[in-house]
PDB file of C-alpha atoms in Angstrom:
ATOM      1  CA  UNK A   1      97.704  94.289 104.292  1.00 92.00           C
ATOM      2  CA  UNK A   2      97.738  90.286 103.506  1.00 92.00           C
ATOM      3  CA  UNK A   3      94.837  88.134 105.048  1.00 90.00           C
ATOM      4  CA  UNK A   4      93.860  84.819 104.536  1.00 83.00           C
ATOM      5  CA  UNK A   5      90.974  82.700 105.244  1.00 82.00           C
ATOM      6  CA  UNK A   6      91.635  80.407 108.421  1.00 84.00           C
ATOM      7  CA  UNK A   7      89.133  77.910 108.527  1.00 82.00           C
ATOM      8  CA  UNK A   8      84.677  77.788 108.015  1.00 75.00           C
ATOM      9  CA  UNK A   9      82.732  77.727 105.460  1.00 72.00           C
ATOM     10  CA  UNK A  10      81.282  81.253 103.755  1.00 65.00           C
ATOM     11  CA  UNK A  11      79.030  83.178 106.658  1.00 63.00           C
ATOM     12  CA  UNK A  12      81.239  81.634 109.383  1.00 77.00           C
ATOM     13  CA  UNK A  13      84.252  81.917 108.179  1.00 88.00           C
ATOM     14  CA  UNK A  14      87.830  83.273 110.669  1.00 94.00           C
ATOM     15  CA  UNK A  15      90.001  84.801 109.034  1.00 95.00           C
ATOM     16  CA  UNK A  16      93.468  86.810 109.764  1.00 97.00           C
ATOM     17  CA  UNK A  17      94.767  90.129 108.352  1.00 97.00           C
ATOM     18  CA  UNK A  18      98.447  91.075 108.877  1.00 98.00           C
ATOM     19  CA  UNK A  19      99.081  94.768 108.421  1.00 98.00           C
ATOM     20  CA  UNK A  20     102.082  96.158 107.588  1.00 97.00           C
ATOM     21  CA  UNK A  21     104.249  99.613 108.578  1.00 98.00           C
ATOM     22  CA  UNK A  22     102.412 102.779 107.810  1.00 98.00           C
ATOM     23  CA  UNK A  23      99.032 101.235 106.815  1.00 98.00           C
ATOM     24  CA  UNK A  24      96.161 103.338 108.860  1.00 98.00           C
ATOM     25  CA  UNK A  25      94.342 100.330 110.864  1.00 98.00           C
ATOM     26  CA  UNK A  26      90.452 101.422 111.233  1.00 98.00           C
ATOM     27  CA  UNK A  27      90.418 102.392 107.093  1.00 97.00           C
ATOM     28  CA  UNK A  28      92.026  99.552 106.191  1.00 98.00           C
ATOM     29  CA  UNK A  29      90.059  97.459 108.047  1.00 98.00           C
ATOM     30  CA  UNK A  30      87.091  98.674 107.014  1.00 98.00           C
ATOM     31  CA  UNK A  31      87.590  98.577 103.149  1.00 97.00           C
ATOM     32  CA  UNK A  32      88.580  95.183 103.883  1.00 97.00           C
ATOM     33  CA  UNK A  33      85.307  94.271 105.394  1.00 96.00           C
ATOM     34  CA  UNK A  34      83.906  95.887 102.589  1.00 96.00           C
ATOM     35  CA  UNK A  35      85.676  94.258 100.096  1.00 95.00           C
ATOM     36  CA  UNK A  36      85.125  90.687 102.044  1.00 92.00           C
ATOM     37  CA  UNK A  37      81.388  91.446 102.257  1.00 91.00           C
ATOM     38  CA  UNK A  38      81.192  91.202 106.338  1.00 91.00           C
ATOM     39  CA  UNK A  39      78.122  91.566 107.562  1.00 89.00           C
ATOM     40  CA  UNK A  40      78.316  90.296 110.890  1.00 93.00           C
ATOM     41  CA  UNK A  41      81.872  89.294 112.840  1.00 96.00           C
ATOM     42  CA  UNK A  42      83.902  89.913 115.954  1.00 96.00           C
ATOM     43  CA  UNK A  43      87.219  90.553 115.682  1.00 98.00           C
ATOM     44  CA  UNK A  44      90.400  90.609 118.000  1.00 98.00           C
ATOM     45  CA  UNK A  45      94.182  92.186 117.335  1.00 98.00           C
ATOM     46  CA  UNK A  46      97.435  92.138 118.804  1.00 98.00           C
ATOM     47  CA  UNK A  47     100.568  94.733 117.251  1.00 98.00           C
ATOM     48  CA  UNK A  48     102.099  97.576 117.439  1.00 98.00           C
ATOM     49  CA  UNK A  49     101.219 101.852 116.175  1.00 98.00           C
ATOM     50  CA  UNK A  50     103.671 104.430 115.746  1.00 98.00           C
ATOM     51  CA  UNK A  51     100.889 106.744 116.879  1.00 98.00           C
ATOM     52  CA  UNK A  52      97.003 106.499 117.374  1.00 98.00           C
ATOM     53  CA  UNK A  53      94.084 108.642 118.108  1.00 98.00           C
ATOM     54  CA  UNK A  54      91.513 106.446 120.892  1.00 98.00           C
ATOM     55  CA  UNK A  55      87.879 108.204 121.968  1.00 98.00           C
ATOM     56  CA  UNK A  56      86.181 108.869 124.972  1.00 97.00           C
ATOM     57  CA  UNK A  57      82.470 108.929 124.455  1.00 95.00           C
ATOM     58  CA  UNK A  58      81.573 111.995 126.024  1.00 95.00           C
ATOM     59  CA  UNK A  59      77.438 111.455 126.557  1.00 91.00           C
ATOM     60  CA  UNK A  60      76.956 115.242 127.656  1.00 94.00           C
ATOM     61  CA  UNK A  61      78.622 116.168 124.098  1.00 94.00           C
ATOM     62  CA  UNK A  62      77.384 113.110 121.930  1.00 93.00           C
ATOM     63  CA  UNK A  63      80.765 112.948 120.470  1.00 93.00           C
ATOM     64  CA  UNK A  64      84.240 111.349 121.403  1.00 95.00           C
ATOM     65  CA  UNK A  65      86.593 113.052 122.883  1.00 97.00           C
ATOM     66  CA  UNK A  66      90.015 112.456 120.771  1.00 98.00           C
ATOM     67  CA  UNK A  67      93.270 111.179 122.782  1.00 98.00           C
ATOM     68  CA  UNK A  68      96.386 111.681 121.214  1.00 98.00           C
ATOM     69  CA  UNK A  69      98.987 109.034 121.703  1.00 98.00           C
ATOM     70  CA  UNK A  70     101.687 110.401 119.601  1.00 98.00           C
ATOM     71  CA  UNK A  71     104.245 107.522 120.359  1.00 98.00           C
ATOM     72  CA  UNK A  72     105.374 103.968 119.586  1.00 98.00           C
ATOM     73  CA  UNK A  73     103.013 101.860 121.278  1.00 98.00           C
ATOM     74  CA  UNK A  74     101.765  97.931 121.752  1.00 98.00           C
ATOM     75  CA  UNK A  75      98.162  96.770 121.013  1.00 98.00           C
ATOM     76  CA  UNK A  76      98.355  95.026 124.320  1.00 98.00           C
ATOM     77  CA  UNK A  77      94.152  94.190 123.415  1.00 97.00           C
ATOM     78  CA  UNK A  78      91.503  95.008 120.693  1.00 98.00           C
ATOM     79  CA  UNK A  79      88.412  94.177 120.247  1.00 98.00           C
ATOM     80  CA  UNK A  80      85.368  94.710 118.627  1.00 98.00           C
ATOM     81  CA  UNK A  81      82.944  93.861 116.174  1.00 97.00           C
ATOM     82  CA  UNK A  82      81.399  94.567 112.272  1.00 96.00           C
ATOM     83  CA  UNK A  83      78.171  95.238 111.599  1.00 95.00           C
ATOM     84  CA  UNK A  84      76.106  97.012 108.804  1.00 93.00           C
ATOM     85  CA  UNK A  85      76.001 100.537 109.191  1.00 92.00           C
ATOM     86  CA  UNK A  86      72.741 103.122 107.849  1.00 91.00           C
ATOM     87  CA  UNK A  87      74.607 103.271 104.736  1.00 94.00           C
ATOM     88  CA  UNK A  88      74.631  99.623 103.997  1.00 93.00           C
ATOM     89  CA  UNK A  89      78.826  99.604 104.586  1.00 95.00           C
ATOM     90  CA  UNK A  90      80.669  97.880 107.181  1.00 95.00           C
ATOM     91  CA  UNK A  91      80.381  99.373 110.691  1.00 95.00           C
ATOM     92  CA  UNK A  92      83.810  98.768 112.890  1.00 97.00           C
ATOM     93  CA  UNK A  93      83.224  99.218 116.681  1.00 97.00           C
ATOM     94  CA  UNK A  94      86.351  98.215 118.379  1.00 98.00           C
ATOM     95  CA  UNK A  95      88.238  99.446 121.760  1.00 98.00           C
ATOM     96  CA  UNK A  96      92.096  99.077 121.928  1.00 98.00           C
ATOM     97  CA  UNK A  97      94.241  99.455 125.040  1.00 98.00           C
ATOM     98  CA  UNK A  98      97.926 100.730 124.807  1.00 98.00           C
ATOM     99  CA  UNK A  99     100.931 100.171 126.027  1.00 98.00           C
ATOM    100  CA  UNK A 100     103.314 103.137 126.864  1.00 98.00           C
ATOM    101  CA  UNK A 101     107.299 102.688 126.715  1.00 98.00           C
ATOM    102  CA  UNK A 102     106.781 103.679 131.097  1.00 98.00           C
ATOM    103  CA  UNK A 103     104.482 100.751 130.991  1.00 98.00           C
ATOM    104  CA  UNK A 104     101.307 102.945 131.497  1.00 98.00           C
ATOM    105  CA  UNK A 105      98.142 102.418 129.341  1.00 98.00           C
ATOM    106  CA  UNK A 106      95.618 104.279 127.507  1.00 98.00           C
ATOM    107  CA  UNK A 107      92.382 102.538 126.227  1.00 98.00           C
ATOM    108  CA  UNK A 108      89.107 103.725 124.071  1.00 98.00           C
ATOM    109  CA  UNK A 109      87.724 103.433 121.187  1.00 98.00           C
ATOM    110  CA  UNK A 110      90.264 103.220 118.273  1.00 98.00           C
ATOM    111  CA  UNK A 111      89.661 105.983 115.972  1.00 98.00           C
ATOM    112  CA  UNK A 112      93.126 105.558 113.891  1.00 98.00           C
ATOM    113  CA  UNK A 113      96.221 104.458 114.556  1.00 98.00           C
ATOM    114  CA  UNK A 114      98.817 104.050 112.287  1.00 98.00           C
ATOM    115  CA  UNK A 115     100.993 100.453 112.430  1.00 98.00           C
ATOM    116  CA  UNK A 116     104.311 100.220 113.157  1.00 98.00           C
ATOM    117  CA  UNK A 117     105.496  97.305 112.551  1.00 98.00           C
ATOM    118  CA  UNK A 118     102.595  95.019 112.372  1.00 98.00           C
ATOM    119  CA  UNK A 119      98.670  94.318 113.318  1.00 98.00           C
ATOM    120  CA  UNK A 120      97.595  91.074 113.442  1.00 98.00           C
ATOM    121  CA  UNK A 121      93.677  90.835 113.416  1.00 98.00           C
ATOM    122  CA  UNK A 122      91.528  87.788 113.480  1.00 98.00           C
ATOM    123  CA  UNK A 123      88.266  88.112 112.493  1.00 97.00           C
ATOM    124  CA  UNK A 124      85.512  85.911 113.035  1.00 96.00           C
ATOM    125  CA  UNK A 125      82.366  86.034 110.872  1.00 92.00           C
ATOM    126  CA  UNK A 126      79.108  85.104 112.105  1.00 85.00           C
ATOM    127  CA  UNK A 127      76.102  83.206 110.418  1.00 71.00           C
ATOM    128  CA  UNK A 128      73.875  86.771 110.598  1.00 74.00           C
ATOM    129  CA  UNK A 129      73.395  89.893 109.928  1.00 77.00           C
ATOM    130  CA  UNK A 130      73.988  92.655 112.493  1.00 82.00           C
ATOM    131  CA  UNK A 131      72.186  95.905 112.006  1.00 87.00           C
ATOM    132  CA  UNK A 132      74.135  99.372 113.816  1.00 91.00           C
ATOM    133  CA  UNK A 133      71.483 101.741 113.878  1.00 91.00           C
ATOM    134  CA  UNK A 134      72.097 106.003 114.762  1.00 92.00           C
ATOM    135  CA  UNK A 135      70.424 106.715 117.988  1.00 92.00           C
ATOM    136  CA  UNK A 136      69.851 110.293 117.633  1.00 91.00           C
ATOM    137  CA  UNK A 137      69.667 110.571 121.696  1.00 92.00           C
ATOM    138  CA  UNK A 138      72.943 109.066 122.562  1.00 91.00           C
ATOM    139  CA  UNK A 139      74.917 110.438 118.811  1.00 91.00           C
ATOM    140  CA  UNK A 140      76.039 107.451 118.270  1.00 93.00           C
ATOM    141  CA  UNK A 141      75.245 104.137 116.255  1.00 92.00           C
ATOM    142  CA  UNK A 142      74.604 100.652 118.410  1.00 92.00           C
ATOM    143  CA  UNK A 143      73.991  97.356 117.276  1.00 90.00           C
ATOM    144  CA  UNK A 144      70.155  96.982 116.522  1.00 89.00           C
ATOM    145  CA  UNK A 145      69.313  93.052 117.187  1.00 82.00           C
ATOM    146  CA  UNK A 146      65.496  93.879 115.785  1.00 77.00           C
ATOM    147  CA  UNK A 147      66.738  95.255 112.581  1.00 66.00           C
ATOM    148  CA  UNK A 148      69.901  92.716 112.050  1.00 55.00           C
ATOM    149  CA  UNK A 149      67.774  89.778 111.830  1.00 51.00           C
ATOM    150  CA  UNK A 150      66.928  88.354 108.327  1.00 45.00           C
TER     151      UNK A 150
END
């Protein structure tokens, strides 16, 4: 993966990152965020993933239910966001929607998908800090805008 800052100064800063063939998207991403020290951002991505595994949160289970799509396919949309998770590490939330060689679609919430032949993801930082917070009754981690603030 390459990226490069677009434009802003630090805490609102855009940025892109350009995968490349046979990176795993929702790792890399995340180290990079990580690495970059996002604490708050939304991001968007267009590309392309030789195969990818999307969720359906299933509330009855509190857990996703995984969705194969073990094919070439086109990022027609992501999008998403970073926050801090309980651990202190970056947090991705981001929903994808993809495009089938028969034109059909299949959209959730990207659990991995591995790029082939590129991602391109812009990601915009914001000037706070976003909190994701387990909620034990749902089993699953939301943005907490009580927590987040400094």
């Amino acid at each position: 993966m390459k990226s490069a800052k677009l434009s802003g100064e630090i805490g609102s800063e855009t940025r892109i990152a350009i995968f490349e063939s046979g990176e795993e998207a929702f790792t890399t991403l995340t180290k990079f965020a990580n690495d970059a020290g996002i604490t708050a951002a939304s991001l968007t991505a267009i590309g392309a993933f030789e195969r990818a595994t999307i969720g359906w949160f299933d509330f009855e289970k509190k857990t996703y239910k995984k969705i194969e799509v073990a094919e070439q396919c086109e990022v027609l949309s992501a999008i998403g966001d970073i926050a801090v998770g309980d651990d202190g590490k970056a947090s991705l939330h981001v929903h994808v929607v993809l495009g089938l060689a028969d034109g059909s679609t299949r959209g959730g919430h990207l659990l991995e998908g591995k790029v082939r032949p590129t991602l391109e993801v812009v990601i915009t930082d914001t000037p706070a800090h976003l909190r994701r917070k387990k909620k034990p009754d749902l089993g699953i981690a939301l943005i907490d805008i009580a927590t987040g603030k400094a």
